[in-house]
XYZ file of C-alpha atoms in Angstrom:
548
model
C -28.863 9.519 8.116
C -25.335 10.118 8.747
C -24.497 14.071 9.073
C -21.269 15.302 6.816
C -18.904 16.927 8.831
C -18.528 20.907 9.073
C -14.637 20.967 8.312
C -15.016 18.505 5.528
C -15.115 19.763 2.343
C -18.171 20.027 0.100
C -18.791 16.557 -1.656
C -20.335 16.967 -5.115
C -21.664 14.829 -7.550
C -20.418 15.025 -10.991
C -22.734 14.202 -13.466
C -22.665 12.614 -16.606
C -24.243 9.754 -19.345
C -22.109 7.801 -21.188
C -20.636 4.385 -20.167
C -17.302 2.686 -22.378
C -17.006 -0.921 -22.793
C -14.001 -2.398 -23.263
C -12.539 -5.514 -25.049
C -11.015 -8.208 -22.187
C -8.059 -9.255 -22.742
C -7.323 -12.059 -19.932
C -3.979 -12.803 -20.830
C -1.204 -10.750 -19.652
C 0.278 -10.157 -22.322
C -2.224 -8.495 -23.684
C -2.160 -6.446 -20.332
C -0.655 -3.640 -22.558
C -3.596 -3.545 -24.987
C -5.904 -3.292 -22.408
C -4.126 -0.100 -20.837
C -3.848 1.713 -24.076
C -7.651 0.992 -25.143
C -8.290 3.116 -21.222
C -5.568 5.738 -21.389
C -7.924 6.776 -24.813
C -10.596 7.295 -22.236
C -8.519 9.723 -19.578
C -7.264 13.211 -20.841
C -3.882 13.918 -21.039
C -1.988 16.433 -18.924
C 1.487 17.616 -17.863
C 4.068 14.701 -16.436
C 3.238 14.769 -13.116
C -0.084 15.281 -13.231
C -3.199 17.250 -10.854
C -5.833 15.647 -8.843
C -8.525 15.758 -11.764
C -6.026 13.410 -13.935
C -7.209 9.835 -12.833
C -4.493 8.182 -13.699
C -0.533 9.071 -13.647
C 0.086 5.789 -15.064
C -1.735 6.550 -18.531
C -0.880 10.259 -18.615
C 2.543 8.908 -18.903
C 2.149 6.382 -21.586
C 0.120 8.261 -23.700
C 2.675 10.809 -23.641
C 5.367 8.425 -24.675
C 3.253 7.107 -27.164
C 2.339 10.241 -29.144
C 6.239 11.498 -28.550
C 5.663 14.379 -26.747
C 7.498 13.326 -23.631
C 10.468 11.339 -23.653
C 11.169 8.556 -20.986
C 14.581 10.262 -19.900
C 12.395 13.986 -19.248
C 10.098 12.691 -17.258
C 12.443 10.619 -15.197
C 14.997 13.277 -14.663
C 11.555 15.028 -13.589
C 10.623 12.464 -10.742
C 14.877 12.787 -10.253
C 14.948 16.393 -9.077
C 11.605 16.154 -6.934
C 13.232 13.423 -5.188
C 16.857 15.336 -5.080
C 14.933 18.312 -3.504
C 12.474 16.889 -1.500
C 14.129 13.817 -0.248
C 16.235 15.968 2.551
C 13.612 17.048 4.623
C 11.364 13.659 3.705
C 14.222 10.942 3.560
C 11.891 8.391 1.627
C 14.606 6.089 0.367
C 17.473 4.281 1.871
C 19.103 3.416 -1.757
C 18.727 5.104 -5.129
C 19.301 3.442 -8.312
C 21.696 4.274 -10.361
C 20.037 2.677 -13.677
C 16.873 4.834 -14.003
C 18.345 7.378 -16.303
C 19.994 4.544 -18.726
C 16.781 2.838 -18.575
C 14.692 5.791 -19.523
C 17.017 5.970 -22.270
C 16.579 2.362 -23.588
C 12.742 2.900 -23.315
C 12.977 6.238 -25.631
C 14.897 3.966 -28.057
C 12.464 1.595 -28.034
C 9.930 4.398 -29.154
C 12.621 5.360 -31.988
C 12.583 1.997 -33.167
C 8.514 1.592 -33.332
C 8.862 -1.096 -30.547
C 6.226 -2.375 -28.464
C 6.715 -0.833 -24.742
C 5.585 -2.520 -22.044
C 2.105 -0.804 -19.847
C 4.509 0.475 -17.443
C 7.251 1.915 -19.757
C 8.441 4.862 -18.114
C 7.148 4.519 -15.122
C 9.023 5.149 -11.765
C 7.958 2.871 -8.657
C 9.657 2.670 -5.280
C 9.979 -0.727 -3.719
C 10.036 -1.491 0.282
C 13.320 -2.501 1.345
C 11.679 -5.376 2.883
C 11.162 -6.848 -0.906
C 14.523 -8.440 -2.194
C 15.637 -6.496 -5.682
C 18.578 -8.020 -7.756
C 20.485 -4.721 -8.036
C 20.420 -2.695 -4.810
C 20.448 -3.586 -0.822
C 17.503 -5.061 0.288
C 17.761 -4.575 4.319
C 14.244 -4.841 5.762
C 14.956 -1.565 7.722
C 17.295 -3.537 9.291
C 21.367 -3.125 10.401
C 21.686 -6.922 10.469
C 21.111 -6.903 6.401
C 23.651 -3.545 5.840
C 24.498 -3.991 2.657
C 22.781 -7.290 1.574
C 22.226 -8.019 -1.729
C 19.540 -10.529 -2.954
C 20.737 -12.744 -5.850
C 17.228 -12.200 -7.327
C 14.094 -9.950 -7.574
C 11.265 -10.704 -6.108
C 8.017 -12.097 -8.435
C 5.965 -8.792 -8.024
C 9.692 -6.639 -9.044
C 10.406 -9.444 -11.696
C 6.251 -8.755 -13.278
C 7.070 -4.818 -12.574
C 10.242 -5.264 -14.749
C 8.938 -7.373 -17.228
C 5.902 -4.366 -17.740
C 9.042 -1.730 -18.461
C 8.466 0.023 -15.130
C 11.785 1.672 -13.370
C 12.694 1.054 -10.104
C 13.739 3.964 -8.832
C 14.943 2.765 -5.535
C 14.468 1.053 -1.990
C 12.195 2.873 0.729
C 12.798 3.153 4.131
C 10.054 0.996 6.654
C 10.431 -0.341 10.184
C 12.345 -2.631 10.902
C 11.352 -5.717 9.178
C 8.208 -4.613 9.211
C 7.800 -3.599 13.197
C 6.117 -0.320 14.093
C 3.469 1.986 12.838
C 5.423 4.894 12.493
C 8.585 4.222 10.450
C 10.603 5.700 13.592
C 11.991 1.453 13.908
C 14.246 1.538 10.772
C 17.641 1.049 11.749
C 18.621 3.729 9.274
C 16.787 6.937 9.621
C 12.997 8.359 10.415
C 11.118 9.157 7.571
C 8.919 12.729 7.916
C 5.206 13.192 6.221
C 5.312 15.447 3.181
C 2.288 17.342 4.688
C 4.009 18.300 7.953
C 7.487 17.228 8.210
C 6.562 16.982 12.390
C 5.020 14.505 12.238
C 5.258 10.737 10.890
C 4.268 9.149 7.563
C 2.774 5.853 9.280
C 4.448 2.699 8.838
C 5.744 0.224 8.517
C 5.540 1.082 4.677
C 6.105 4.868 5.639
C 8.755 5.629 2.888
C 6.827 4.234 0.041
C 3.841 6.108 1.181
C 5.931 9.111 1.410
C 7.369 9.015 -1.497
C 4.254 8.720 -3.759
C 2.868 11.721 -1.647
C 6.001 13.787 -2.617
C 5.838 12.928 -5.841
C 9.031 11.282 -5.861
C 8.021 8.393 -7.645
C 4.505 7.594 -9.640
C 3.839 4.660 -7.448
C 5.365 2.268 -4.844
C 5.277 -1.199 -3.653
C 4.888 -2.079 0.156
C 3.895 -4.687 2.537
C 0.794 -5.299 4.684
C 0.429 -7.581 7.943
C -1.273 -5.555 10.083
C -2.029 -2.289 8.365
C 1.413 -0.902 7.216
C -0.303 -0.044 3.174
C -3.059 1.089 4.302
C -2.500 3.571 7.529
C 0.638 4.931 5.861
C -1.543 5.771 2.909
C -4.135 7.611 5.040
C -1.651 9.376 7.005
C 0.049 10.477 3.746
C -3.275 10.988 1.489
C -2.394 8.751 -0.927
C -4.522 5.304 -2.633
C -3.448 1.869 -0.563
C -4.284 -1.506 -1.625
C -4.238 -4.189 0.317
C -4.954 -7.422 -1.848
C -6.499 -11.086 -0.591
C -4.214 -12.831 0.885
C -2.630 -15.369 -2.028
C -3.558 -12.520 -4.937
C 0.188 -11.614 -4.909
C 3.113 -13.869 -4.610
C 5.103 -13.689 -1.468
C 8.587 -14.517 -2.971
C 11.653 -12.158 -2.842
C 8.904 -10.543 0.844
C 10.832 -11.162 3.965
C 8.811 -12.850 6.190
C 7.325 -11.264 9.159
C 4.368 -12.860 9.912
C 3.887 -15.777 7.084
C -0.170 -16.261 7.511
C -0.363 -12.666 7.256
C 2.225 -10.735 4.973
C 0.984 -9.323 1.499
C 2.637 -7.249 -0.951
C 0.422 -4.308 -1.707
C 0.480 -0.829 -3.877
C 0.461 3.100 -3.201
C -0.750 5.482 -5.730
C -1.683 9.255 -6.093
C -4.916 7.622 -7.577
C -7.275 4.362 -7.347
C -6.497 3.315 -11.183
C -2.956 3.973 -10.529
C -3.474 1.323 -7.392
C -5.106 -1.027 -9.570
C -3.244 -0.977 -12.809
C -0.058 -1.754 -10.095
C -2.238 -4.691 -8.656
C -2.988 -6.143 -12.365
C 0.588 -6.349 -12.917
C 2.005 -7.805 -10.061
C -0.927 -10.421 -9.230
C -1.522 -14.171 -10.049
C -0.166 -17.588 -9.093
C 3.623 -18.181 -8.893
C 5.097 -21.775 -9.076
C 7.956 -19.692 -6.267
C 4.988 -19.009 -3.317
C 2.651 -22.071 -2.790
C 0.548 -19.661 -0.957
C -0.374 -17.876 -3.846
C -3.858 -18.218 -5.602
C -4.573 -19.868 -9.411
C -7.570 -17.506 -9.631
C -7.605 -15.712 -13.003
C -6.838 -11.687 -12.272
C -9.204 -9.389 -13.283
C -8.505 -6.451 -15.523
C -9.209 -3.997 -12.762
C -8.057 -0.937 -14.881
C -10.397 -1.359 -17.583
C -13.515 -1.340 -15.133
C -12.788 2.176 -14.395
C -14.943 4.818 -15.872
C -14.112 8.866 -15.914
C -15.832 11.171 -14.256
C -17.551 12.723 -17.063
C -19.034 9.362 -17.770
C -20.766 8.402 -14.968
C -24.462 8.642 -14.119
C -25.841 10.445 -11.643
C -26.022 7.761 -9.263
C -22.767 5.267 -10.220
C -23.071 2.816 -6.929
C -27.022 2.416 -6.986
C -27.748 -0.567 -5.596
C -24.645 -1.199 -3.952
C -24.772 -2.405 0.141
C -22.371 0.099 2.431
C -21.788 -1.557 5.791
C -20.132 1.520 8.565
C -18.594 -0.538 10.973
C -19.922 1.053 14.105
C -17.325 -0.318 16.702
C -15.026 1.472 14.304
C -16.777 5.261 15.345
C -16.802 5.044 19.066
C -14.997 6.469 22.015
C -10.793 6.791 21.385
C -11.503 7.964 17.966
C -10.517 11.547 16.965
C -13.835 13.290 16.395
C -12.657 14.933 12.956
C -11.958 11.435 11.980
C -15.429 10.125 13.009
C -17.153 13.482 10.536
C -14.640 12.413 7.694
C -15.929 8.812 7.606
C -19.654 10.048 8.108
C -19.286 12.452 5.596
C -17.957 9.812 3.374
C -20.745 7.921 3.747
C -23.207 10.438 3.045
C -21.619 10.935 -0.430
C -21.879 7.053 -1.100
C -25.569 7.589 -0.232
C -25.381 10.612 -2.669
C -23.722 8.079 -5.650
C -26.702 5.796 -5.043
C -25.297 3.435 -2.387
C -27.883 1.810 0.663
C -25.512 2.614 3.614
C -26.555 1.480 7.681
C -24.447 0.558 10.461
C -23.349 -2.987 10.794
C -21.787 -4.655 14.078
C -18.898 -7.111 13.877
C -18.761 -8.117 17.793
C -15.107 -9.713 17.868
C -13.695 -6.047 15.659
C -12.089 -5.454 19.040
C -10.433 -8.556 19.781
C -8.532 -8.456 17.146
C -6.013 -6.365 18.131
C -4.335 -8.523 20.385
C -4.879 -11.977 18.734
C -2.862 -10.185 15.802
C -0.064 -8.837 18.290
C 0.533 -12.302 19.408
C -0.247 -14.251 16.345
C 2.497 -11.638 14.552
C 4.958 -11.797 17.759
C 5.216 -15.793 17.288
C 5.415 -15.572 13.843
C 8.160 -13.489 13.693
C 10.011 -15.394 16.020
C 10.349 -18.259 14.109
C 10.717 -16.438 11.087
C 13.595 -14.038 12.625
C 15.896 -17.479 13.679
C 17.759 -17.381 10.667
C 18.820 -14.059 10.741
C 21.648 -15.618 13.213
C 25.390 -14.179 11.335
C 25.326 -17.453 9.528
C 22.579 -18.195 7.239
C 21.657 -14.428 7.251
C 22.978 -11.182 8.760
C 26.520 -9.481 9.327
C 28.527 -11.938 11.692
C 30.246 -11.075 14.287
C 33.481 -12.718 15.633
C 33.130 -14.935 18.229
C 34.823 -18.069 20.106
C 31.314 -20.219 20.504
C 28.576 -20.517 18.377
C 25.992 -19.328 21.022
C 28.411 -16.029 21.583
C 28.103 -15.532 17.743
C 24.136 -15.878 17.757
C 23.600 -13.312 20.574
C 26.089 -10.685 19.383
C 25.155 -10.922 16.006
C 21.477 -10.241 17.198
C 22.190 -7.828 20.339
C 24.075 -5.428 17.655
C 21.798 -5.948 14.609
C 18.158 -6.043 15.964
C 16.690 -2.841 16.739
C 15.004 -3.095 20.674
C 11.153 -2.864 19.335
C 12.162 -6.049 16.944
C 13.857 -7.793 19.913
C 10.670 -7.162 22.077
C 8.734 -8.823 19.333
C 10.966 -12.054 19.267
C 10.679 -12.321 23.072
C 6.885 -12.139 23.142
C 6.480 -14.681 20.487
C 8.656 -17.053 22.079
C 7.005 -16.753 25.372
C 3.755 -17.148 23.952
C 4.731 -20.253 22.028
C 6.972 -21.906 25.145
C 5.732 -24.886 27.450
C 2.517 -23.875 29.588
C 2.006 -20.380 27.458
C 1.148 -22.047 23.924
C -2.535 -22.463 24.736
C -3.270 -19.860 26.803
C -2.463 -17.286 24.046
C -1.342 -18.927 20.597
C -4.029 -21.194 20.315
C -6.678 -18.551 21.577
C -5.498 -16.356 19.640
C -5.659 -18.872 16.383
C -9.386 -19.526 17.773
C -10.228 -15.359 17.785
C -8.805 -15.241 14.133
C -11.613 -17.989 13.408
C -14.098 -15.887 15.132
C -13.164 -12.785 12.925
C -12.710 -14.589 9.774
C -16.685 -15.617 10.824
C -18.165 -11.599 11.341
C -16.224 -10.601 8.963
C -17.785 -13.011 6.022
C -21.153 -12.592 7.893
C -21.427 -9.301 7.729
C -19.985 -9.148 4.269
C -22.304 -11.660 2.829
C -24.950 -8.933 3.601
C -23.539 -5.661 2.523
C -21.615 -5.144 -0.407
C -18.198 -3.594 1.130
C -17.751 -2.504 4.844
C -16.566 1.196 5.327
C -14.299 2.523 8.142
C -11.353 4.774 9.140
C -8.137 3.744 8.147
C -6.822 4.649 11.988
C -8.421 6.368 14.549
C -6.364 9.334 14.702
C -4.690 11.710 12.380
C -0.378 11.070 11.588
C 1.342 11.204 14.983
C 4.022 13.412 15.928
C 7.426 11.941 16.117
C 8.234 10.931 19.338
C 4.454 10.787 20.381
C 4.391 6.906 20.596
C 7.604 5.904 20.300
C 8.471 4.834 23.912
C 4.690 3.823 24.242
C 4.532 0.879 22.707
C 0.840 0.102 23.317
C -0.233 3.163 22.265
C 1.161 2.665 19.002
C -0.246 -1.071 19.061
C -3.725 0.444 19.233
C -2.862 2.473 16.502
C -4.010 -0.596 14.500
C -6.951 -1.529 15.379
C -8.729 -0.613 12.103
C -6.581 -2.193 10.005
C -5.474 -5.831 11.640
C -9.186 -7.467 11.496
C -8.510 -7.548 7.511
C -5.291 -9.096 7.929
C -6.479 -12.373 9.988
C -9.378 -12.769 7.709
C -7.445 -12.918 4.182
C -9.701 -10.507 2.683
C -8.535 -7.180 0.552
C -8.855 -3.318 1.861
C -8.768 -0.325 0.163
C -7.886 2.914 1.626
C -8.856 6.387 -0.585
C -8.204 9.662 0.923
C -11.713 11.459 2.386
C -10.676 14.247 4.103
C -8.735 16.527 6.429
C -8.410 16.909 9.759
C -7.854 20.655 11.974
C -4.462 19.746 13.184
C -2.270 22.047 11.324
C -2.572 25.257 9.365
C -3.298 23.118 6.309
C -5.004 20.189 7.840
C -3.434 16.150 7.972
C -5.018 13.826 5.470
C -7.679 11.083 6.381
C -7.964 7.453 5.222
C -11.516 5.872 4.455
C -11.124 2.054 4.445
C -13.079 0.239 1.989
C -13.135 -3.469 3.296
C -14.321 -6.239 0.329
C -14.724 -9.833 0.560
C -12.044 -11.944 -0.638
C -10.718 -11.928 -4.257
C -13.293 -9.599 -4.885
C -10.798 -6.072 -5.544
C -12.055 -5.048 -8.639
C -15.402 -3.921 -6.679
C -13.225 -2.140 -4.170
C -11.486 -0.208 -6.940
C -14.912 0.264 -8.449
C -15.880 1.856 -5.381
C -12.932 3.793 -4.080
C -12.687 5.241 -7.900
C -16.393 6.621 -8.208
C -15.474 8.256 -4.526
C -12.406 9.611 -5.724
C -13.778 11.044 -9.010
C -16.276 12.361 -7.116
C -15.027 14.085 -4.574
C -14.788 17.526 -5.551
C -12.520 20.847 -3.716
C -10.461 18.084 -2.039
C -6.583 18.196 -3.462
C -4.757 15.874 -1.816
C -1.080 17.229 -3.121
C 1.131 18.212 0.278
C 2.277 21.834 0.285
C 6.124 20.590 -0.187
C 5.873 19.638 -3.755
C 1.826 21.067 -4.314
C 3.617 24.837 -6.224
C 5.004 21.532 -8.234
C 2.149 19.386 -9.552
């Protein structure tokens, strides 16, 4: 079968006998319940915890809960990471001023015997691309400098309402444009494991700050990739839900049929107790699905309780389009290795062919580029962005745009609008709509017989800066793991599997875990046995890894 790879590191099986059941509690308010009945089941370490904790999520509440940690400790801890780190990574474009005073309100909670919420305590970062009440909310962008939403969006309102802090806004490309976060309009964020190189993007600050360990988790957005290559190229846990699992509201739009809001952790159940909180239907987003969530968390088991072979019976599908030529060869060992070990946990794992995976590349980049066209027209100095003073109303539009559009989102605009104009909207919109049919199709088929579908999360290792910044169809191709997921709807996980040569330490690698739709809780079944699993691999960046 598939050979492991020589520079990948051992993959052992952990062995154990004892399953927990837990009660369900479907309603979310009971969400709490159900995180405190698992954190029993993890063991406890320091505040910002190693590799072999599971969960940084329950290390922290259980820590608040038994009072040996108080809220404002271990958020001044996240503080000074992020004060000492965020130099040389420049994660954020706005810090909060409010997480110390809400630490504080959450330790007198505890004084008071209060009931805390499941994410008391807990620092996330939030794209700047998803609108928060109480700080800018740009999109990467210097049209928005300095706008401020009159509301949070639904997944920051549910994150609230659970007691988490928001610690701040991270930087991205503009509004959601690139794969490198080298588009913001701001600055260029730098990956914590070589700071020559690029964190991924468009949701490269949130990845980068959950790899620094400037924040427990983050919130980004996915319409082509941007969770989940950012996560590989930062070794951290992406999710990228069904389309309709989270609501939309408070997300500026990029591309409407294809934009979800989706999670970073340092772990899988940190990944999925972030998707239990901010999932199901909102009366805001009409786009958004009535299907009951699942308590993803408490379908996690430890380590130490897991058989000897966890996934028996499951179906692994390795995309074999996905392992051919113009993909690094340390990538292609990684992703066989990875499969080997899923054979190892009990899993049935053969190559499968989906014969439109490479035509959907550019049916997304023109499906996206007419998308955000339409969706970029209000951001005109009236309705939306800084305005500019001008004698006409045309004069107004352009300058307004000319001086607040970056040039890779103005190169977007102008493609979508050609490909929607007179004479050009068949030829490529509606063949493009027609290829997104055709994926949607391989991609069901060839889920309907395997269980999940496995691939890389990109076929090469983080860039350097600069590398594909003035090539901008290198840095299209970039995506081609990731965009096939996108124009079918269905949910991806990415889990770190590996490292590449490139550097004296090595650059992280992504293995995507591809699900059918609605169906995440298998995916985070999956990408947590993997992760428990896989032993001599710490996926902590030098930076902050004398830290942690």
């Amino acid at each position: 079968m598939l050979s492991a790879a020589a520079q990948n590191p051992r993959l052992l099986l952990q062995r154990g006998g004892r399953k927990f059941n837990l009660q369900k509690c479907r309603r979310r308010r009971h969400f709490h319940h159900s995180l405190q009945a698992v954190s029993s089941f993890f063991p406890q370490s320091e505040t910002i915890s190693s590799p072999s904790s599971s969960s940084e999520i329950l290390t922290i509440r259980k820590s608040l809960l038994s009072r040996e940690r108080k809220a404002v400790e271990i958020a001044q801890n996240y503080l000074n990471r992020l004060r000492s780190t965020e130099p040389q990574i420049r994660s954020f474009l706005h810090i909060s001023q409010n997480v110390m005073s809400e630490a504080e309100q959450i330790d007198r909670k505890i004084e008071r015997n209060e009931e805390l919420g499941p994410l008391a305590g807990v620092l996330i970062g939030v794209k700047d691309n998803i609108c928060t009440v109480d700080m800018p909310s740009t999109g990467g962008s210097r049209i928005l400098e300095n706008y401020r939403p009159t509301f949070d969006a639904t997944a920051v309102r549910k994150l609230r309402e659970c007691g988490a802090i928001i610690v701040g806004k991270t930087n991205m490309d503009e509004f959601g444009m690139g794969s490198t976060t080298e588009n913001s309009g701001f600055q260029v964020t730098a990956n914590p494991w070589n700071a020559e190189r690029v964190p991924g993007g468009s949701s490269g600050g949130s990845a980068a700050a959950v790899s620094a360990r400037q924040c427990v988790a983050s919130l980004g957005s996915d319409t082509g990739g941007s969770v989940r290559q950012p996560a590989a190229f930062c070794g951290v846990v992406g999710m990228k839900p069904t389309y309709g699992r989270v609501s939309r509201y408070g997300l500026m739009a990029y591309a409407s049929s294809l934009d979800v809001i989706g999670c970073f952790g340092s772990s899988v159940a940190d990944a999925a107790i972030l998707l239990e909180a901010i999932a199901g239907h909102d009366r805001f987003d009409a786009t958004s699905s009535k299907r009951e969530v699942p308590e993803f968390s408490s379908q996690l088991e430890p380590a130490e309780f897991l058989d000897s072979k966890p996934l028996k019976g499951l179906r692994v599908g390795v995309i074999s389009e996905t392992l051919g030529d113009g993909v690094d060869s340390g990538i292609v060992s990684s992703i066989q290795a990875a499969a080997s070990h899923l054979e190892e946990l009990g899993c049935t794992v053969k190559e499968v062919n989906v014969p439109s995976f490479s035509l959907g590349l550019p049916a997304y980049y023109i499906l996206a580029s007419c998308e955000s066209s339409s969706n970029l027209s209000r951001y005109d100095g009236i309705r939306y962005g800084n305005q500019i003073a001008a004698e006409e109303l045309s004069s107004l539009y352009g300058a307004c745009r000319a001086n607040g559009f970056g040039s890779e989102v103005k190169m977007r605009i102008l493609m979508g609008t050609y490909a929607l104009s007179a004479g050009y909207y068949d030829a490529y919109y509606k063949c493009a709509q027609q290829v997104r049919t055709l994926v949607q199709k391989n991609l069901k088929a060839s889920l309907t017989e395997n269980d999940v579908l496995i691939s890389p999360a990109a076929p090469s290792p983080a860039y350097r800066m600069g590398e594909k910044k003035n090539d901008p169809l290198a840095m299209y191709a970039g995506d081609i793991m990731t965009v096939n997921v996108n124009l079918a709807g269905i949910p991806a996980l990415v889990v770190p599997c590996g490292f590449s040569e490139v550097g004296p330490s090595g650059l992280p690698i992504g293995l995507q875990i591809i699900g059918a739709a609605f169906d995440e809780a298998k995916l985070f079944k999956v990408g947590h046995v993997f992760e428990r699993t896989l032993q001599r691999c710490r996926f902590v960046p030098p930076l902050v890894d004398k830290d942690v």
